[in-house]
């Protein structure tokens, strides 16, 4: 469908930071991420007050936008969720998890703030437990918690900037493995100076296949602490031939 042009007269303006065009636009290569990012910039620009956020349900209710978001398979909701995940992984959006105070009643949902000075300040106040000091009252039956996948933090601290294409793999690993396994796998990789997600993933897969009880938690003073023994215990098979002495 063609575009007939912008109408004459004064039109509402959406403020988009210059950094969107100089840093984000050249880096975004996923259509769903681009559309969702632009939509969030537009809808959050209309918000007022301390808590300027949007929700998946709010975006999903915009039927015109959802029609344009549907991909070849026609699943617009999946495309929306994917776009939000990519935008969060890239650092454009900050996610806050909301859940009912009454256990077992209602479902959790995610609220998304723009990663701007204002958005960061609001999320930080939520983290500090200062929600009651914010201007707008919230429903009494919800709690809020600043939410960012723990594995994202580990990756950024030990490997580097998260690329959107790796974000889903990190989420899958966090769902698949216990948190202490993920922590330990990152620790092992750092100790061996193998700061690679593929290396860490191989450690987790080995523990899942062979059991983690053969690792450090069962070591005692009688065990062999030689370099070769450590390598046999912790280094995935596919990496053993490239580990230097």
Coordinates of N, CA and C in Angstrom, one line a residue:
X1 N 0.8 -1.2 0.0 CA 0.0 0.0 0.0 C 0.9 1.2 0.0
X2 N 0.6 2.2 -0.9 CA 1.4 3.4 -1.0 C 1.1 4.4 0.1
X3 N 2.0 5.3 0.2 CA 1.8 6.4 1.2 C 1.5 7.7 0.5
X4 N 0.4 8.4 0.9 CA 0.0 9.6 0.1 C 0.7 10.8 0.6
X5 N 1.6 10.7 1.6 CA 2.3 11.9 2.0 C 1.8 12.4 3.3
X6 N 2.7 13.2 4.0 CA 2.3 13.8 5.3 C 1.2 14.9 5.0
X7 N 0.2 14.9 5.9 CA -0.8 16.0 5.6 C -0.3 17.4 5.9
X8 N -1.0 18.3 5.3 CA -0.6 19.7 5.5 C -1.0 20.2 6.9
X9 N -0.3 21.2 7.4 CA -0.6 21.8 8.7 C 0.3 21.2 9.8
X10 N 0.1 21.7 11.0 CA 1.0 21.3 12.1 C 0.6 19.9 12.5
X11 N 1.6 19.1 12.7 CA 1.4 17.7 13.1 C 2.2 17.4 14.4
X12 N 1.7 16.5 15.2 CA 2.4 16.1 16.5 C 3.8 15.6 16.1
X13 N 4.8 15.9 16.9 CA 6.2 15.6 16.6 C 6.6 14.6 17.7
X14 N 7.3 13.5 17.2 CA 7.9 12.6 18.1 C 9.4 12.9 18.2
X15 N 9.9 13.0 19.4 CA 11.3 13.3 19.6 C 12.1 12.0 19.6
X16 N 13.1 11.9 18.7 CA 13.9 10.7 18.7 C 15.4 11.2 18.8
X17 N 16.1 10.7 19.8 CA 17.5 11.1 20.0 C 18.4 10.9 18.8
X18 N 19.3 11.8 18.6 CA 20.2 11.6 17.5 C 21.0 10.3 17.5
X19 N 21.2 9.8 18.7 CA 22.0 8.5 18.8 C 21.2 7.3 18.2
X20 N 19.9 7.5 18.0 CA 19.1 6.4 17.3 C 19.7 6.3 15.9
X21 N 19.9 7.4 15.3 CA 20.3 7.4 13.9 C 21.8 7.1 13.7
X22 N 22.6 7.5 14.7 CA 24.1 7.4 14.6 C 24.6 6.0 15.1
X23 N 23.9 5.4 16.1 CA 24.3 4.2 16.7 C 23.4 3.0 16.5
X24 N 22.1 3.2 16.8 CA 21.1 2.1 16.7 C 20.8 1.7 15.3
X25 N 20.3 2.7 14.5 CA 19.8 2.3 13.2 C 20.9 1.6 12.3
X26 N 22.1 2.0 12.3 CA 23.1 1.2 11.6 C 23.3 -0.2 12.1
X27 N 23.0 -0.5 13.4 CA 23.3 -1.8 14.0 C 22.1 -2.7 13.9
X28 N 20.9 -2.2 13.8 CA 19.7 -3.1 13.8 C 19.5 -3.7 12.5
X29 N 19.5 -5.0 12.4 CA 19.3 -5.7 11.1 C 18.1 -6.6 11.2
X30 N 17.3 -6.5 12.2 CA 16.1 -7.3 12.4 C 14.8 -6.4 12.2
X31 N 13.9 -6.7 11.3 CA 12.8 -5.9 11.0 C 11.9 -5.7 12.2
X32 N 11.6 -6.9 12.9 CA 10.7 -6.8 14.1 C 11.3 -5.9 15.2
X33 N 12.6 -6.0 15.4 CA 13.3 -5.2 16.4 C 13.2 -3.7 16.0
X34 N 13.4 -3.4 14.7 CA 13.3 -2.0 14.3 C 11.9 -1.4 14.5
X35 N 10.9 -2.2 14.1 CA 9.5 -1.7 14.2 C 9.1 -1.5 15.6
X36 N 9.5 -2.5 16.5 CA 9.1 -2.4 17.9 C 9.9 -1.3 18.6
X37 N 11.1 -1.1 18.2 CA 11.9 0.0 18.8 C 11.3 1.4 18.5
X38 N 10.9 1.6 17.2 CA 10.3 2.8 16.8 C 9.0 3.0 17.4
X39 N 8.2 1.9 17.5 CA 6.9 2.0 18.2 C 7.0 2.4 19.6
X40 N 8.0 1.8 20.3 CA 8.2 2.2 21.7 C 8.6 3.6 21.9
X41 N 9.5 4.1 21.0 CA 9.9 5.5 21.1 C 8.7 6.4 20.9
X42 N 7.8 6.0 20.0 CA 6.6 6.8 19.8 C 5.6 6.8 21.0
X43 N 5.3 5.6 21.5 CA 4.3 5.5 22.5 C 4.8 6.0 23.9
X44 N 6.1 5.8 24.1 CA 6.6 6.3 25.4 C 6.8 7.8 25.4
X45 N 6.9 8.3 24.2 CA 7.0 9.8 24.1 C 5.7 10.5 24.5
X46 N 4.6 9.7 24.4 CA 3.3 10.3 24.8 C 3.0 10.1 26.3
X47 N 3.8 9.4 27.0 CA 3.6 9.2 28.4 C 4.0 10.4 29.3
X48 N 3.3 10.5 30.4 CA 3.6 11.6 31.3 C 3.9 11.1 32.7
X49 N 4.5 11.9 33.5 CA 4.8 11.5 34.9 C 6.0 10.7 35.1
X50 N 6.1 10.1 36.3 CA 7.4 9.4 36.7 C 7.5 8.0 36.0
X51 N 6.3 7.3 36.0 CA 6.4 6.0 35.4 C 5.9 6.0 34.0
X52 N 6.8 6.1 33.1 CA 6.5 6.1 31.7 C 6.9 4.8 31.1
X53 N 6.0 3.9 31.0 CA 6.3 2.6 30.5 C 5.2 2.1 29.6
X54 N 5.5 1.0 28.9 CA 4.5 0.4 28.0 C 4.5 -1.1 28.4
X55 N 3.4 -1.8 28.0 CA 3.2 -3.2 28.3 C 3.0 -4.0 27.0
X56 N 3.3 -5.3 27.0 CA 3.0 -6.1 25.8 C 1.5 -6.0 25.4
X57 N 0.6 -6.0 26.4 CA -0.8 -6.0 26.1 C -1.2 -4.7 25.5
X58 N -0.5 -3.6 25.9 CA -0.9 -2.3 25.3 C -0.5 -2.2 23.9
X59 N 0.7 -2.7 23.5 CA 1.1 -2.7 22.1 C 0.3 -3.7 21.3
X60 N 0.0 -4.9 21.9 CA -0.8 -5.9 21.2 C -2.2 -5.3 20.9
X61 N -2.7 -4.4 21.7 CA -4.1 -3.9 21.4 C -4.1 -2.9 20.3
X62 N -2.9 -2.5 19.8 CA -2.9 -1.6 18.6 C -2.9 -2.5 17.3
X63 N -4.1 -2.7 16.9 CA -4.3 -3.7 15.8 C -3.7 -3.3 14.5
X64 N -3.7 -2.0 14.2 CA -3.0 -1.5 13.0 C -1.5 -1.8 13.0
X65 N -0.9 -1.6 14.1 CA 0.5 -1.9 14.2 C 0.8 -3.4 14.2
X66 N 0.0 -4.1 14.8 CA 0.2 -5.6 14.8 C 0.0 -6.2 13.4
X67 N -0.9 -5.6 12.6 CA -1.1 -6.1 11.3 C 0.2 -5.9 10.5
X68 N 0.8 -4.8 10.7 CA 2.1 -4.5 10.0 C 3.3 -5.3 10.5
X69 N 3.1 -5.8 11.7 CA 4.2 -6.5 12.3 C 4.3 -8.0 12.0
X70 N 3.1 -8.5 11.5 CA 3.0 -10.0 11.2 C 4.0 -10.3 10.1
X71 N 4.7 -11.4 10.3 CA 5.7 -11.8 9.3 C 5.1 -12.8 8.3
X72 N 5.9 -13.5 7.6 CA 5.4 -14.4 6.6 C 4.5 -15.5 7.2
X73 N 4.7 -15.9 8.4 CA 3.9 -16.9 9.1 C 2.6 -16.3 9.7
X74 N 2.6 -14.9 9.7 CA 1.4 -14.3 10.2 C 1.3 -14.2 11.7
X75 N 2.3 -14.6 12.4 CA 2.2 -14.6 13.9 C 2.8 -13.3 14.4
X76 N 1.9 -12.3 14.5 CA 2.4 -11.0 15.0 C 2.8 -10.9 16.4
X77 N 2.1 -11.7 17.3 CA 2.4 -11.7 18.7 C 3.9 -12.3 18.9
X78 N 4.2 -13.3 18.2 CA 5.6 -13.8 18.3 C 6.6 -12.8 17.9
X79 N 6.3 -12.1 16.8 CA 7.1 -11.1 16.3 C 7.3 -9.9 17.3
X80 N 6.2 -9.6 18.0 CA 6.2 -8.5 19.0 C 7.1 -9.0 20.1
X81 N 6.9 -10.2 20.6 CA 7.8 -10.7 21.8 C 9.2 -10.7 21.4
X82 N 9.5 -11.1 20.1 CA 10.9 -11.2 19.6 C 11.5 -9.8 19.6
X83 N 10.7 -8.9 19.0 CA 11.2 -7.5 18.9 C 11.5 -6.9 20.3
X84 N 10.6 -7.1 21.3 CA 10.8 -6.6 22.6 C 12.1 -7.2 23.3
X85 N 12.3 -8.5 23.1 CA 13.5 -9.2 23.6 C 14.7 -8.7 23.0
X86 N 14.7 -8.4 21.7 CA 15.9 -7.9 21.0 C 16.2 -6.5 21.4
X87 N 15.1 -5.7 21.6 CA 15.3 -4.3 22.0 C 15.9 -4.2 23.4
X88 N 15.4 -5.2 24.3 CA 15.9 -5.2 25.7 C 17.4 -5.7 25.6
X89 N 17.7 -6.7 24.9 CA 19.0 -7.2 24.8 C 20.0 -6.2 24.3
X90 N 19.6 -5.3 23.3 CA 20.4 -4.3 22.8 C 20.6 -3.1 23.8
X91 N 19.7 -3.1 24.8 CA 19.8 -2.0 25.8 C 18.9 -0.8 25.5
X92 N 18.0 -0.9 24.5 CA 17.1 0.2 24.2 C 16.0 0.3 25.3
X93 N 15.5 -0.9 25.8 CA 14.4 -0.9 26.7 C 14.9 -1.6 28.0
X94 N 14.3 -1.1 29.1 CA 14.5 -1.7 30.5 C 13.2 -2.4 30.9
X95 N 13.4 -3.6 31.4 CA 12.2 -4.4 31.7 C 12.0 -4.5 33.2
X96 N 10.7 -4.3 33.6 CA 10.3 -4.5 35.0 C 9.2 -5.5 35.1
X97 N 9.4 -6.5 35.9 CA 8.4 -7.6 36.1 C 7.4 -7.2 37.1
X98 N 6.1 -7.4 36.8 CA 5.0 -7.1 37.6 C 4.2 -8.4 37.9
X99 N 3.9 -8.6 39.2 CA 3.2 -9.8 39.5 C 2.2 -9.6 40.6
X100 N 1.1 -10.3 40.7 CA 0.1 -10.1 41.8 C 0.7 -10.4 43.2
X101 N 0.2 -9.6 44.2 CA 0.7 -9.8 45.5 C 0.1 -11.1 46.1
X102 N -1.1 -11.5 45.6 CA -1.7 -12.7 46.1 C -1.2 -13.9 45.3
X103 N -0.5 -14.8 46.0 CA 0.1 -15.9 45.3 C -0.9 -16.8 44.6
X104 N -0.6 -17.2 43.4 CA -1.5 -18.1 42.6 C -2.6 -17.4 41.9
X105 N -2.8 -16.1 42.0 CA -3.8 -15.4 41.4 C -3.3 -14.4 40.4
X106 N -3.8 -14.5 39.2 CA -3.3 -13.5 38.1 C -2.0 -14.0 37.5
X107 N -1.5 -13.3 36.5 CA -0.3 -13.7 35.8 C 0.7 -12.5 35.9
X108 N 1.9 -12.9 35.8 CA 3.0 -11.8 35.8 C 3.0 -11.2 34.4
X109 N 3.5 -10.0 34.3 CA 3.6 -9.3 33.0 C 4.9 -8.4 33.1
X110 N 5.3 -8.0 32.0 CA 6.5 -7.2 31.9 C 6.1 -5.8 31.5
X111 N 6.7 -4.8 32.1 CA 6.6 -3.4 31.8 C 7.9 -2.9 31.2
X112 N 7.9 -2.1 30.2 CA 9.1 -1.7 29.5 C 9.3 -0.2 29.6
X113 N 10.4 0.2 30.1 CA 10.8 1.6 30.2 C 11.9 1.9 29.1
X114 N 11.9 3.1 28.6 CA 13.0 3.5 27.7 C 14.3 3.7 28.5
X115 N 15.4 3.2 27.9 CA 16.7 3.3 28.6 C 17.2 4.7 28.4
X116 N 16.5 5.7 28.9 CA 16.9 7.1 28.9 C 17.2 7.5 30.3
X117 N 17.6 8.7 30.5 CA 17.9 9.2 31.9 C 16.7 9.1 32.7
X118 N 15.5 9.5 32.2 CA 14.3 9.4 33.0 C 13.9 7.9 33.3
X119 N 14.0 7.1 32.3 CA 13.7 5.7 32.5 C 14.6 5.0 33.4
X120 N 15.9 5.2 33.3 CA 16.8 4.6 34.3 C 16.6 5.1 35.7
X121 N 16.3 6.3 35.9 CA 16.0 6.9 37.2 C 14.8 6.2 37.8
X122 N 13.7 6.0 37.0 CA 12.5 5.3 37.5 C 12.8 3.9 37.9
X123 N 13.5 3.2 37.1 CA 13.8 1.8 37.4 C 14.7 1.7 38.6
X124 N 15.7 2.6 38.7 CA 16.6 2.5 39.9 C 15.8 2.8 41.2
X125 N 14.8 3.7 41.1 CA 14.0 3.9 42.3 C 13.2 2.7 42.7
X126 N 12.7 2.0 41.7 CA 12.0 0.7 41.9 C 12.9 -0.3 42.6
X127 N 14.2 -0.4 42.1 CA 15.2 -1.3 42.6 C 15.4 -1.0 44.1
X128 N 15.4 0.3 44.4 CA 15.7 0.8 45.8 C 14.5 0.7 46.7
X129 N 13.4 0.2 46.2 CA 12.2 0.1 47.0 C 11.5 1.4 47.2
X130 N 11.7 2.4 46.4 CA 11.1 3.7 46.6 C 9.8 4.0 45.7
X131 N 9.2 2.9 45.4 CA 8.0 3.0 44.5 C 6.9 3.9 45.1
X132 N 6.8 3.8 46.4 CA 5.7 4.6 47.1 C 6.0 6.1 47.0
X133 N 7.2 6.5 46.6 CA 7.5 7.9 46.5 C 7.2 8.5 45.1
X134 N 6.9 7.6 44.1 CA 6.7 8.0 42.8 C 5.3 8.7 42.7
X135 N 5.2 9.5 41.7 CA 4.0 10.4 41.7 C 2.7 9.7 41.5
X136 N 2.6 8.7 40.6 CA 1.4 8.0 40.3 C 1.2 6.8 41.2
X137 N 0.0 6.7 41.8 CA -0.3 5.5 42.5 C -0.5 4.3 41.6
X138 N 0.0 3.1 42.0 CA -0.2 1.9 41.2 C -1.3 1.1 41.9
X139 N -1.9 0.1 41.1 CA -2.9 -0.8 41.7 C -2.3 -1.5 42.9
X140 N -3.1 -1.6 44.0 CA -2.7 -2.2 45.2 C -2.3 -3.7 45.1
X141 N -2.8 -4.3 44.1 CA -2.6 -5.8 44.0 C -1.4 -6.2 43.2
X142 N -0.4 -5.3 42.9 CA 0.7 -5.6 42.2 C 2.0 -5.3 42.9
X143 N 3.0 -6.0 42.7 CA 4.4 -5.7 43.1 C 5.2 -5.5 41.9
X144 N 6.3 -4.8 42.0 CA 7.2 -4.5 40.9 C 8.6 -4.9 41.3
X145 N 9.4 -5.4 40.4 CA 10.8 -5.7 40.6 C 11.5 -5.5 39.3
X146 N 12.6 -4.7 39.4 CA 13.4 -4.5 38.2 C 14.0 -5.9 37.8
X147 N 13.8 -6.2 36.5 CA 14.1 -7.5 36.0 C 15.1 -7.4 34.9
X148 N 16.2 -8.1 35.0 CA 17.1 -8.3 33.9 C 17.7 -9.7 34.0
X149 N 17.7 -10.5 33.0 CA 18.2 -11.8 33.1 C 19.6 -11.8 33.8
X150 N 19.8 -12.6 34.8 CA 21.1 -12.7 35.5 C 22.2 -13.1 34.5
X151 N 21.9 -14.0 33.6 CA 22.9 -14.4 32.6 C 23.4 -13.3 31.7
X152 N 22.5 -12.3 31.5 CA 23.0 -11.2 30.7 C 24.1 -10.4 31.4
X153 N 23.8 -10.2 32.7 CA 24.8 -9.5 33.5 C 26.2 -10.3 33.5
X154 N 26.1 -11.6 33.7 CA 27.3 -12.4 33.7 C 28.1 -12.3 32.4
X155 N 27.3 -12.3 31.3 CA 27.9 -12.2 30.0 C 28.6 -10.9 29.8
X156 N 27.9 -9.8 30.2 CA 28.5 -8.4 30.0 C 29.7 -8.2 30.9
X157 N 29.7 -8.8 32.1 CA 30.8 -8.6 33.0 C 32.1 -9.4 32.6
X158 N 31.8 -10.6 31.9 CA 33.0 -11.5 31.7 C 33.3 -11.7 30.2
X159 N 32.4 -11.3 29.3 CA 32.7 -11.5 27.9 C 32.6 -10.2 27.1
X160 N 31.5 -9.5 27.2 CA 31.4 -8.2 26.5 C 30.0 -7.8 26.2
X161 N 29.8 -7.0 25.2 CA 28.5 -6.5 24.9 C 27.7 -7.6 24.3
X162 N 26.4 -7.7 24.7 CA 25.5 -8.8 24.1 C 25.0 -8.4 22.8
X163 N 25.3 -9.2 21.8 CA 24.7 -9.1 20.5 C 23.3 -9.7 20.4
X164 N 22.4 -9.0 19.8 CA 21.0 -9.5 19.8 C 20.9 -11.0 19.4
X165 N 21.7 -11.4 18.4 CA 21.6 -12.8 18.0 C 21.9 -13.8 19.0
X166 N 22.7 -13.4 20.1 CA 23.1 -14.4 21.1 C 22.1 -14.3 22.3
X167 N 21.3 -13.3 22.3 CA 20.4 -13.0 23.5 C 19.5 -14.2 23.7
X168 N 18.9 -14.8 22.7 CA 17.9 -15.9 22.8 C 18.6 -17.1 23.3
X169 N 19.9 -17.3 22.9 CA 20.6 -18.5 23.4 C 20.9 -18.3 24.9
X170 N 21.2 -17.1 25.3 CA 21.4 -16.9 26.8 C 20.1 -17.1 27.6
X171 N 19.0 -16.7 27.0 CA 17.7 -16.9 27.7 C 17.4 -18.4 27.8
X172 N 17.7 -19.1 26.7 CA 17.4 -20.5 26.7 C 18.3 -21.2 27.7
X173 N 19.5 -20.8 27.8 CA 20.4 -21.5 28.8 C 20.0 -21.2 30.2
X174 N 19.5 -20.0 30.5 CA 19.0 -19.6 31.8 C 17.8 -20.4 32.2
X175 N 17.0 -20.7 31.2 CA 15.8 -21.6 31.5 C 16.2 -23.0 31.6
X176 N 17.2 -23.5 30.9 CA 17.5 -24.9 30.9 C 18.4 -25.3 32.1
X177 N 19.3 -24.5 32.6 CA 20.3 -24.9 33.6 C 20.0 -24.2 34.9
X178 N 20.4 -24.8 36.0 CA 20.3 -24.1 37.3 C 21.2 -22.9 37.4
X179 N 20.8 -21.9 38.1 CA 21.6 -20.7 38.2 C 23.0 -20.9 38.7
X180 N 23.2 -21.8 39.6 CA 24.5 -22.1 40.2 C 25.4 -22.7 39.1
X181 N 24.8 -23.5 38.2 CA 25.6 -24.1 37.1 C 26.1 -23.0 36.2
X182 N 25.2 -22.1 35.9 CA 25.6 -21.0 35.0 C 26.7 -20.2 35.6
X183 N 26.6 -19.8 36.9 CA 27.6 -19.1 37.6 C 28.9 -19.8 37.5
X184 N 28.9 -21.1 37.8 CA 30.1 -21.9 37.9 C 30.8 -22.1 36.5
X185 N 29.9 -22.2 35.5 CA 30.5 -22.4 34.1 C 31.2 -21.1 33.7
X186 N 30.6 -19.9 34.0 CA 31.3 -18.7 33.7 C 32.6 -18.6 34.5
X187 N 32.6 -19.0 35.7 CA 33.8 -18.9 36.6 C 34.9 -19.8 36.0
X188 N 34.5 -21.0 35.6 CA 35.5 -21.9 35.1 C 36.1 -21.3 33.8
X189 N 35.3 -20.8 32.9 CA 35.8 -20.2 31.7 C 36.7 -19.0 31.9
X190 N 36.4 -18.2 32.9 CA 37.2 -17.0 33.2 C 38.6 -17.5 33.8
X191 N 38.5 -18.5 34.7 CA 39.8 -19.0 35.3 C 40.7 -19.6 34.2
X192 N 40.2 -20.2 33.2 CA 41.0 -20.7 32.1 C 41.2 -19.7 31.0
X193 N 40.7 -18.5 31.2 CA 40.9 -17.4 30.2 C 40.2 -17.8 28.9
X194 N 39.1 -18.4 28.9 CA 38.4 -18.8 27.7 C 37.0 -18.1 27.7
X195 N 37.1 -16.8 27.5 CA 35.9 -15.9 27.6 C 35.1 -16.0 26.3
X196 N 34.4 -17.1 26.1 CA 33.6 -17.4 24.9 C 32.3 -18.1 25.4
X197 N 31.2 -17.6 24.8 CA 29.9 -18.2 25.2 C 29.9 -19.7 24.7
X198 N 30.5 -20.0 23.5 CA 30.5 -21.3 23.0 C 31.2 -22.3 24.0
X199 N 32.3 -21.8 24.6 CA 33.0 -22.6 25.6 C 32.2 -22.8 26.8
X200 N 31.5 -21.8 27.3 CA 30.7 -21.9 28.5 C 29.5 -22.8 28.2
X201 N 28.9 -22.7 27.1 CA 27.8 -23.5 26.7 C 28.2 -25.0 26.6
X202 N 29.5 -25.3 26.2 CA 30.0 -26.6 26.1 C 30.1 -27.2 27.5
X203 N 30.6 -26.4 28.5 CA 30.7 -26.8 29.9 C 29.3 -27.2 30.4
X204 N 28.3 -26.4 30.2 CA 27.0 -26.7 30.7 C 26.4 -27.9 30.0
X205 N 26.6 -28.1 28.8 CA 26.2 -29.3 28.1 C 26.8 -30.6 28.7
X206 N 28.1 -30.5 29.0 CA 28.8 -31.6 29.5 C 28.3 -32.0 30.9
X207 N 28.0 -30.9 31.7 CA 27.5 -31.2 33.1 C 26.1 -31.8 33.0
X208 N 25.3 -31.4 32.0 CA 24.0 -31.9 31.8 C 24.0 -33.4 31.4
X209 N 25.0 -33.7 30.6 CA 25.1 -35.1 30.1 C 25.8 -36.0 31.1
X210 N 26.8 -35.5 31.8 CA 27.6 -36.4 32.6 C 27.4 -36.2 34.1
X211 N 26.7 -35.1 34.5 CA 26.5 -34.8 35.9 C 27.5 -33.9 36.4
X212 N 27.1 -33.0 37.2 CA 28.0 -32.0 37.7 C 28.7 -32.4 39.0
X213 N 28.2 -33.5 39.6 CA 28.8 -33.9 40.9 C 30.3 -34.3 40.8
X214 N 30.8 -34.5 39.5 CA 32.2 -34.8 39.3 C 33.0 -33.6 39.4
X215 N 32.4 -32.4 39.6 CA 33.1 -31.1 39.6 C 33.6 -30.8 40.9
X216 N 33.8 -29.5 41.1 CA 34.5 -29.0 42.3 C 33.8 -29.3 43.6
X217 N 32.4 -29.4 43.6 CA 31.7 -29.6 44.8 C 32.0 -30.9 45.5
X218 N 32.6 -31.9 44.8 CA 33.0 -33.2 45.4 C 34.5 -33.4 45.5
X219 N 35.2 -32.3 45.2 CA 36.7 -32.5 45.3 C 37.1 -32.5 46.8
X220 N 38.1 -33.3 47.1 CA 38.7 -33.3 48.5 C 40.2 -33.2 48.4
X221 N 40.8 -33.3 49.5 CA 42.3 -33.2 49.5 C 43.0 -34.3 48.8
X222 N 42.3 -35.4 48.6 CA 43.0 -36.6 48.0 C 43.0 -36.5 46.5
X223 N 42.2 -35.6 45.9 CA 42.1 -35.5 44.5 C 43.3 -34.9 43.9
X224 N 43.6 -35.3 42.6 CA 44.7 -34.8 41.9 C 44.4 -33.4 41.4
X225 N 45.2 -32.4 41.8 CA 45.0 -31.0 41.4 C 45.9 -30.6 40.3
X226 N 46.6 -31.5 39.7 CA 47.5 -31.2 38.6 C 46.7 -30.5 37.5
X227 N 47.5 -29.8 36.6 CA 46.9 -29.2 35.5 C 46.1 -30.1 34.6
X228 N 46.8 -31.3 34.3 CA 46.1 -32.3 33.4 C 44.8 -32.8 34.0
X229 N 44.8 -33.0 35.4 CA 43.6 -33.5 36.0 C 42.5 -32.4 35.9
X230 N 42.9 -31.2 36.2 CA 41.9 -30.1 36.1 C 41.3 -30.0 34.7
X231 N 42.2 -30.2 33.7 CA 41.7 -30.1 32.3 C 40.8 -31.2 32.0
X232 N 41.1 -32.4 32.5 CA 40.2 -33.5 32.2 C 38.8 -33.3 32.8
X233 N 38.8 -32.7 34.0 CA 37.5 -32.6 34.7 C 36.7 -31.5 34.1
X234 N 37.3 -30.3 33.8 CA 36.5 -29.2 33.4 C 36.5 -28.7 32.0
X235 N 37.5 -29.1 31.2 CA 37.6 -28.6 29.8 C 36.7 -29.6 28.9
X236 N 35.8 -29.0 28.2 CA 35.0 -29.8 27.2 C 35.9 -30.5 26.2
X237 N 35.6 -31.7 25.8 CA 36.4 -32.5 24.9 C 36.8 -31.7 23.6
X238 N 35.9 -30.9 23.1 CA 36.2 -30.3 21.8 C 37.3 -29.2 22.0
X239 N 37.6 -28.8 23.2 CA 38.6 -27.7 23.5 C 39.9 -28.2 24.0
X240 N 40.0 -29.5 24.3 CA 41.1 -30.0 25.0 C 42.4 -29.9 24.1
X241 N 42.2 -30.1 22.8 CA 43.4 -30.1 22.0 C 43.9 -28.7 21.7
X242 N 43.2 -27.6 22.1 CA 43.7 -26.3 21.9 C 44.1 -25.5 23.2
X243 N 43.9 -26.2 24.3 CA 44.3 -25.6 25.6 C 45.8 -25.7 25.7
X244 N 46.5 -24.6 25.9 CA 48.0 -24.6 26.0 C 48.4 -24.9 27.4
X245 N 49.6 -25.5 27.5 CA 50.2 -25.8 28.8 C 50.8 -24.5 29.4

